[in-house]
PDB file of C-alpha atoms in Angstrom:
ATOM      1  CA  UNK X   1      34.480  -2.445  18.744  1.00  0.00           C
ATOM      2  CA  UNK X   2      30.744  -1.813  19.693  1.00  0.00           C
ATOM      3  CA  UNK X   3      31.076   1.265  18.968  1.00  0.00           C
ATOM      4  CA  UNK X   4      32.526   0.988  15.758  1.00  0.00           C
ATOM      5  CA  UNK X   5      29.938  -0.824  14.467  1.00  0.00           C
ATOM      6  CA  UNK X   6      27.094   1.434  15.432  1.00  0.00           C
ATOM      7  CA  UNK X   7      29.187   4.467  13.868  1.00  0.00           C
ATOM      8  CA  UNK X   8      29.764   2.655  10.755  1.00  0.00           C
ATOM      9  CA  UNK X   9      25.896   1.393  11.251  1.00  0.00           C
ATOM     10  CA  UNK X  10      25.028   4.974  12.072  1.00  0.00           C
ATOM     11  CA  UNK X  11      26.618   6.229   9.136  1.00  0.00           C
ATOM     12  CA  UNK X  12      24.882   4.042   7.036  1.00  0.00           C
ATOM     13  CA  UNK X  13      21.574   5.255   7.994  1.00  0.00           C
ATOM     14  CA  UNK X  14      23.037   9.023   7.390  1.00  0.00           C
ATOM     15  CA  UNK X  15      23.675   8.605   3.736  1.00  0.00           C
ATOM     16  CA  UNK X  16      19.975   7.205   3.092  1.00  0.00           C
ATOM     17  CA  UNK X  17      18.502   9.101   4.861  1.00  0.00           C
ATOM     18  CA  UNK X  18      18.612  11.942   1.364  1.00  0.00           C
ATOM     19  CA  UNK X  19      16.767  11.623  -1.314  1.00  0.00           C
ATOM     20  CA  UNK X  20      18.205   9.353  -4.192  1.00  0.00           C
ATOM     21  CA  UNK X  21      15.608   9.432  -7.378  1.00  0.00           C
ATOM     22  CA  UNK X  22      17.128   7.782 -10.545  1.00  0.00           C
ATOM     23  CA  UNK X  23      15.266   7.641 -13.712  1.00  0.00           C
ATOM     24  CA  UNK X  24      11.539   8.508 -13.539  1.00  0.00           C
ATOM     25  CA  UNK X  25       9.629   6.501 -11.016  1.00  0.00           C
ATOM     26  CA  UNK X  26       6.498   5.036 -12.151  1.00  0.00           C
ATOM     27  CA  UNK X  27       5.158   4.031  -9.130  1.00  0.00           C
ATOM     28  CA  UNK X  28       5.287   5.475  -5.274  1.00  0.00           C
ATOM     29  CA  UNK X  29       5.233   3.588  -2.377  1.00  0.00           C
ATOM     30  CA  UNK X  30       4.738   5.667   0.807  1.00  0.00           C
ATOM     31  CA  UNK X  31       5.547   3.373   3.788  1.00  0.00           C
ATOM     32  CA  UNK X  32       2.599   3.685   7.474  1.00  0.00           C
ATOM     33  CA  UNK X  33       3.412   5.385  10.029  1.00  0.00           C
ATOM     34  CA  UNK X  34       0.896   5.289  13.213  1.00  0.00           C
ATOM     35  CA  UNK X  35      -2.958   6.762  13.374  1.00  0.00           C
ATOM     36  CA  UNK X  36      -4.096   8.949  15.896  1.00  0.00           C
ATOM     37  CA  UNK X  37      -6.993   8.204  17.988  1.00  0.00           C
ATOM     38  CA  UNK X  38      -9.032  10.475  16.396  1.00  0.00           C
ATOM     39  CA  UNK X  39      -8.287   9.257  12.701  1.00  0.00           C
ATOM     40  CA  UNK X  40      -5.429  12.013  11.874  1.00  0.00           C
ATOM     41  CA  UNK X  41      -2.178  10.930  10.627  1.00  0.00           C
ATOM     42  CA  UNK X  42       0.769  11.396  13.117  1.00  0.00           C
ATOM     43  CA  UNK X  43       3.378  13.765  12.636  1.00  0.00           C
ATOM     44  CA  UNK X  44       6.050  11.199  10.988  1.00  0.00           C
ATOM     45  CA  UNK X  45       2.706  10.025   8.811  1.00  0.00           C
ATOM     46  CA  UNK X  46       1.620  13.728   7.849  1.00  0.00           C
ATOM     47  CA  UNK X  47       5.855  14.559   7.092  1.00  0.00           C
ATOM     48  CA  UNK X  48       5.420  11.687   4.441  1.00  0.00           C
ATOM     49  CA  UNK X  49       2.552  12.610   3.395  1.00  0.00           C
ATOM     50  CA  UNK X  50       3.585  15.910   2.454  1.00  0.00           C
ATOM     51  CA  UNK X  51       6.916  15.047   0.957  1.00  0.00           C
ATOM     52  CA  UNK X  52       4.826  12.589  -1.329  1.00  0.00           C
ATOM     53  CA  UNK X  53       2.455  15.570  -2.328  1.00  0.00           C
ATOM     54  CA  UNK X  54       5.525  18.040  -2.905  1.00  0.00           C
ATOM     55  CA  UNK X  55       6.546  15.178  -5.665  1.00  0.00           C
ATOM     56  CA  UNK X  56       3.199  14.508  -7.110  1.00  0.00           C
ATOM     57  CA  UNK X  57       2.477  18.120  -7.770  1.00  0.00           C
ATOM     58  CA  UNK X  58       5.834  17.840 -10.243  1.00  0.00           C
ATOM     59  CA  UNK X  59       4.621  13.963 -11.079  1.00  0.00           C
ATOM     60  CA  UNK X  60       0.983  13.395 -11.808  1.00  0.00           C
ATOM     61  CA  UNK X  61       0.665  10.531 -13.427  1.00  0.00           C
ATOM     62  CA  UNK X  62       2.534   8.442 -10.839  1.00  0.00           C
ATOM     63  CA  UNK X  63       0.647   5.284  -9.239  1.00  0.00           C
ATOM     64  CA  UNK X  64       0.686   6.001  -5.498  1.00  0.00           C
ATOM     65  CA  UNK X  65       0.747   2.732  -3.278  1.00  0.00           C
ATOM     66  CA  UNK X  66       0.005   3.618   0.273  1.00  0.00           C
ATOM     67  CA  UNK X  67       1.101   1.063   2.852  1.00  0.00           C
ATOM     68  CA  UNK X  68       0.145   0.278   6.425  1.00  0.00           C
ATOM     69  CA  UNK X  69      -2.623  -2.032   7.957  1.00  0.00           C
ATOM     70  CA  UNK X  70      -4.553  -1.254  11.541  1.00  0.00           C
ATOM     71  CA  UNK X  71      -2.702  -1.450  14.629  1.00  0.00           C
ATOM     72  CA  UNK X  72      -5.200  -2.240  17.707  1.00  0.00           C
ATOM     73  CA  UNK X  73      -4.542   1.360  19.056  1.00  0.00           C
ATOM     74  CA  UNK X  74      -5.566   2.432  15.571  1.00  0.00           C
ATOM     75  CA  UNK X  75      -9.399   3.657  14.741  1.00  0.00           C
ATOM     76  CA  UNK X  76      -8.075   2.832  10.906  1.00  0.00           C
ATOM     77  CA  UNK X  77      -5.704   1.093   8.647  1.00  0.00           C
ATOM     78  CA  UNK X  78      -2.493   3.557   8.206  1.00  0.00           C
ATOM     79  CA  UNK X  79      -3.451   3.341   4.392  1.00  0.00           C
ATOM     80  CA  UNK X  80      -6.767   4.028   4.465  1.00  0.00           C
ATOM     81  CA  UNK X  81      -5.403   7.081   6.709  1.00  0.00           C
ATOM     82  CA  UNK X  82      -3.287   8.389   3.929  1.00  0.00           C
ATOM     83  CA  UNK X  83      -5.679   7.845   0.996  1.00  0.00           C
ATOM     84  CA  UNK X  84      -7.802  10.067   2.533  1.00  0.00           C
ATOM     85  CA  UNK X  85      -5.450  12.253   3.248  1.00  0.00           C
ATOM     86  CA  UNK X  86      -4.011  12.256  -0.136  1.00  0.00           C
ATOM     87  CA  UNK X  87      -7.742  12.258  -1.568  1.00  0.00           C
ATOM     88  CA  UNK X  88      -8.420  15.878   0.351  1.00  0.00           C
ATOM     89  CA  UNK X  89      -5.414  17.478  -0.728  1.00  0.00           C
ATOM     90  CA  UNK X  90      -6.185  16.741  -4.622  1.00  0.00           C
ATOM     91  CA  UNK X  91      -4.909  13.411  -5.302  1.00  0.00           C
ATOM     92  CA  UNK X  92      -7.388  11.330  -7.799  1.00  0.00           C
ATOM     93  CA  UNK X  93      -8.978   8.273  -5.987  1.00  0.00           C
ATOM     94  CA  UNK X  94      -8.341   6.116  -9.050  1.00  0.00           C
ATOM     95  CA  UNK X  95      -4.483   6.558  -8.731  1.00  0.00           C
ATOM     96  CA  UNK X  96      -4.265   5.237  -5.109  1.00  0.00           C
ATOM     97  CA  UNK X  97      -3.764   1.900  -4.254  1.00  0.00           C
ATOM     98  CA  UNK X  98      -4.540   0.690  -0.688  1.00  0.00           C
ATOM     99  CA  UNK X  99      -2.758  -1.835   0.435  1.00  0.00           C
ATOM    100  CA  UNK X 100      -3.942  -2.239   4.474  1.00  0.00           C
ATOM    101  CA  UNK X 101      -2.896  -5.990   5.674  1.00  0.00           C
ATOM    102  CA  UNK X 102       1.001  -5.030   7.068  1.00  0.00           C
ATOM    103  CA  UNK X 103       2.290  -4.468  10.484  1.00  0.00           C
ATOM    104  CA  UNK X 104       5.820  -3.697   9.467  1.00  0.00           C
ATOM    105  CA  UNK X 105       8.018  -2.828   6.954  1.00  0.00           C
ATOM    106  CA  UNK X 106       8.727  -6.283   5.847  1.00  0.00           C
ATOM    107  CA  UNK X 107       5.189  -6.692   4.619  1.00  0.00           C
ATOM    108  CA  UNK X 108       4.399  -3.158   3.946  1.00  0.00           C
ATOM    109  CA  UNK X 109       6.990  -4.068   0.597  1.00  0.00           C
ATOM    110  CA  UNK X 110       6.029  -7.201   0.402  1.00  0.00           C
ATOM    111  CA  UNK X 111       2.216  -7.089   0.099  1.00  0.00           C
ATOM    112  CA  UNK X 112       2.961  -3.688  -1.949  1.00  0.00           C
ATOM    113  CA  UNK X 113       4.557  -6.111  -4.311  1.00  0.00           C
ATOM    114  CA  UNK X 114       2.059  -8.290  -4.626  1.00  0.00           C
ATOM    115  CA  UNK X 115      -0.820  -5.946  -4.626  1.00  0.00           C
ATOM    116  CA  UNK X 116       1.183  -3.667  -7.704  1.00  0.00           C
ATOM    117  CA  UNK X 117       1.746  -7.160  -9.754  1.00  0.00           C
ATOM    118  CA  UNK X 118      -1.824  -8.179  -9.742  1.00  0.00           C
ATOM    119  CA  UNK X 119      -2.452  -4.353 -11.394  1.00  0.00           C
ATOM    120  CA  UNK X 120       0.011  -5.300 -14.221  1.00  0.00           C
ATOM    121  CA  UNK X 121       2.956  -3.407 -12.786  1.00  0.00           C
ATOM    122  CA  UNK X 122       6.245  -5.387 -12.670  1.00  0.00           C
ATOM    123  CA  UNK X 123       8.408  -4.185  -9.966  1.00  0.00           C
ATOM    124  CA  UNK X 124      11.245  -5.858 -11.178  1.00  0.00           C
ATOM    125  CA  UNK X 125      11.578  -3.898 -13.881  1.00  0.00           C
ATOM    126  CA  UNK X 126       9.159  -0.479 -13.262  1.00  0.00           C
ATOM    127  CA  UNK X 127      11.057   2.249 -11.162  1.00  0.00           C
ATOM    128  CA  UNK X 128       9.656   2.590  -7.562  1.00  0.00           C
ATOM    129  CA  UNK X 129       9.511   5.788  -5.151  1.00  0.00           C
ATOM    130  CA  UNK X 130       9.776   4.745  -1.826  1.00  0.00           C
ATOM    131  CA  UNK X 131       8.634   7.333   0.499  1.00  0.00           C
ATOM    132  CA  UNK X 132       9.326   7.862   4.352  1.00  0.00           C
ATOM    133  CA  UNK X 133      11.144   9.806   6.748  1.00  0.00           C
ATOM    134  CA  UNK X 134      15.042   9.646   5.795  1.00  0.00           C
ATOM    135  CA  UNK X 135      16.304   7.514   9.234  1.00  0.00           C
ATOM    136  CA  UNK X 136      13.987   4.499   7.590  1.00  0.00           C
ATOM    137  CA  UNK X 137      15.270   4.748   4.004  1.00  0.00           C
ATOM    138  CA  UNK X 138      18.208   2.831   4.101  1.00  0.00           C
ATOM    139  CA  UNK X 139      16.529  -0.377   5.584  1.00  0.00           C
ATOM    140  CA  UNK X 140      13.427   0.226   3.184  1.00  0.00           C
ATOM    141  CA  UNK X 141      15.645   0.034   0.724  1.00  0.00           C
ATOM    142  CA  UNK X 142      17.523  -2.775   1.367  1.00  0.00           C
ATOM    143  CA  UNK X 143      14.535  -4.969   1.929  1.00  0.00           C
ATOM    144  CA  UNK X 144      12.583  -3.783  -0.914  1.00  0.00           C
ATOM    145  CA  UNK X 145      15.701  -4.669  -3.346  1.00  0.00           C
ATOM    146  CA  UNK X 146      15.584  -8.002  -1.288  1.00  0.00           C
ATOM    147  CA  UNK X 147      12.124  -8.470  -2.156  1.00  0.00           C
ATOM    148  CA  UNK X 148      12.056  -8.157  -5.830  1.00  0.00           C
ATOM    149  CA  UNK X 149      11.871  -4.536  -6.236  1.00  0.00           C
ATOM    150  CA  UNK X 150      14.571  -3.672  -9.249  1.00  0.00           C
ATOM    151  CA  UNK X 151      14.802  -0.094  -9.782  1.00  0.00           C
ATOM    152  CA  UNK X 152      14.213   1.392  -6.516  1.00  0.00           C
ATOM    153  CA  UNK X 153      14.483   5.471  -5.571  1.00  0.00           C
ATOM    154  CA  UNK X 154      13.853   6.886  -2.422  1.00  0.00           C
ATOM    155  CA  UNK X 155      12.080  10.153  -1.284  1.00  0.00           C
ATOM    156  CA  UNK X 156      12.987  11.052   2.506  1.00  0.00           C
ATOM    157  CA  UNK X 157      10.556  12.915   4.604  1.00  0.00           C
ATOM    158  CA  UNK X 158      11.928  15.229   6.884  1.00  0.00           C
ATOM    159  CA  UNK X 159      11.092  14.276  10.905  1.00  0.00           C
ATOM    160  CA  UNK X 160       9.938  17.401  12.283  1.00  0.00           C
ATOM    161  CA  UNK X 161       9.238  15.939  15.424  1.00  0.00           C
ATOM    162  CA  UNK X 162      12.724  16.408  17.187  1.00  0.00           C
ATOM    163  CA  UNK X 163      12.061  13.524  19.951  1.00  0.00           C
ATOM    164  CA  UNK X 164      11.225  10.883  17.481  1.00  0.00           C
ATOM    165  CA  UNK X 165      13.682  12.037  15.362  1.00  0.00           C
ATOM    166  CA  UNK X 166      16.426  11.431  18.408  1.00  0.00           C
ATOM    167  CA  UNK X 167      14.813   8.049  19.279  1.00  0.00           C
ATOM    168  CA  UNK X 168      14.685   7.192  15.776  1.00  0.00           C
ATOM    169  CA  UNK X 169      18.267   7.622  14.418  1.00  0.00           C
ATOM    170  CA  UNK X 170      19.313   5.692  17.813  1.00  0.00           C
ATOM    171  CA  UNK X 171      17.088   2.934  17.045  1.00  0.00           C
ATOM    172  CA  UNK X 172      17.650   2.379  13.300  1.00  0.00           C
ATOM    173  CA  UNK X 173      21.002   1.338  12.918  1.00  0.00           C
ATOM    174  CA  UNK X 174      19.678  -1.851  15.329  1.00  0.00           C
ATOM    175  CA  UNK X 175      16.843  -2.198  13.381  1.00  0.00           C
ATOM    176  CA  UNK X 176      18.957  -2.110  10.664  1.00  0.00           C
ATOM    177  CA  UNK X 177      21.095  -5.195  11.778  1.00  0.00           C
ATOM    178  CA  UNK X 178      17.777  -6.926  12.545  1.00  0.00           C
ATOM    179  CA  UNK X 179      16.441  -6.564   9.179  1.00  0.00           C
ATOM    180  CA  UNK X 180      19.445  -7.692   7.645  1.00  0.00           C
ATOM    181  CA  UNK X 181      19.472 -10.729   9.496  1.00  0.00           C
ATOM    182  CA  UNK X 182      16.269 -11.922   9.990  1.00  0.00           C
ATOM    183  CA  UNK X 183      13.596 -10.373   7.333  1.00  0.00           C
ATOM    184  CA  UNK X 184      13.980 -13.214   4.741  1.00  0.00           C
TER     185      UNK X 184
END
């Protein structure tokens, strides 16, 4: 029966892990990811990164929320990380939004939210990108509809690091379970 449920859990994960766009987002969300010690992103941080610029060259205009506070192995916040990132590959200062207090994906949606509503932006009713690699999507998803977000697409990142990616898909369909349970 165990494993049952971690296929069907498994499975889950599988079909999120695309991308699923509806509508014309208004706003992008790209989820942290760890620092380096040197300041760089990591690989799963630089594969978001990149997805998110492959959409902005095609989207613009988009508000870009990037999400992820400072771990204590961390020489930065994750979104301070990405904004500068972001910054040196073209993106406009003035459309990022930093928000750097989270430590998980719980808050990184939550204090997204709440961050985006005191700009004006209702995420009940604007459409909202979510962006990281495709083994997190289905759980960022499912929180950030629990948390008020109404229209929500997702943009999945590819994980071109093969030993995360293993780990990963292993340990997402618990996290999964975990999530649904006990992030409130």
């Amino acid at each position: 029966a165990g494993i049952l449920v971690f296929a069907g859990l498994f499975g889950a994960v599988m079909y999120g892990s695309y991308d699923h766009i509806q509508d014309d987002p208004q706003v992008m969300v790209i989820l942290g990811c760890r620092v380096m010690p040197g300041g760089e992103p990591s690989i799963l941080l630089q594969d978001r990164l990149d997805t998110a610029l492959d959409y902005l060259d095609d989207h613009p205009d988009i508000t870009v929320v990037v999400s992820g506070g400072q771990g204590s192995n961390e020489p930065t916040s994750e979104a301070a990380c990405m904004a500068d990132y972001l910054e040196e590959h073209g993106v406009d200062a003035d459309q990022i939004l930093l928000e750097d207090e989270s430590s998980n994906t719980k808050e990184n949606l939550i204090y997204s939210r709440e961050l985006l509503e005191e700009q004006g932006v209702d995420v009940g009713e604007e459409g909202v990108l979510v962006v990281s690699n495709g083994f997190h999507l289905t759980r960022s998803r499912m929180l950030a509809e629990r948390f008020g977000y109404g229209h929500v697409s997702t943009l999945a990142a590819p994980t071109s690091h093969v030993p995360s990616r293993i780990q990963m898909y292993i340990r997402e369909p618990l996290a999964l379970v975990k999530s649904f349970f006990l992030d409130k």
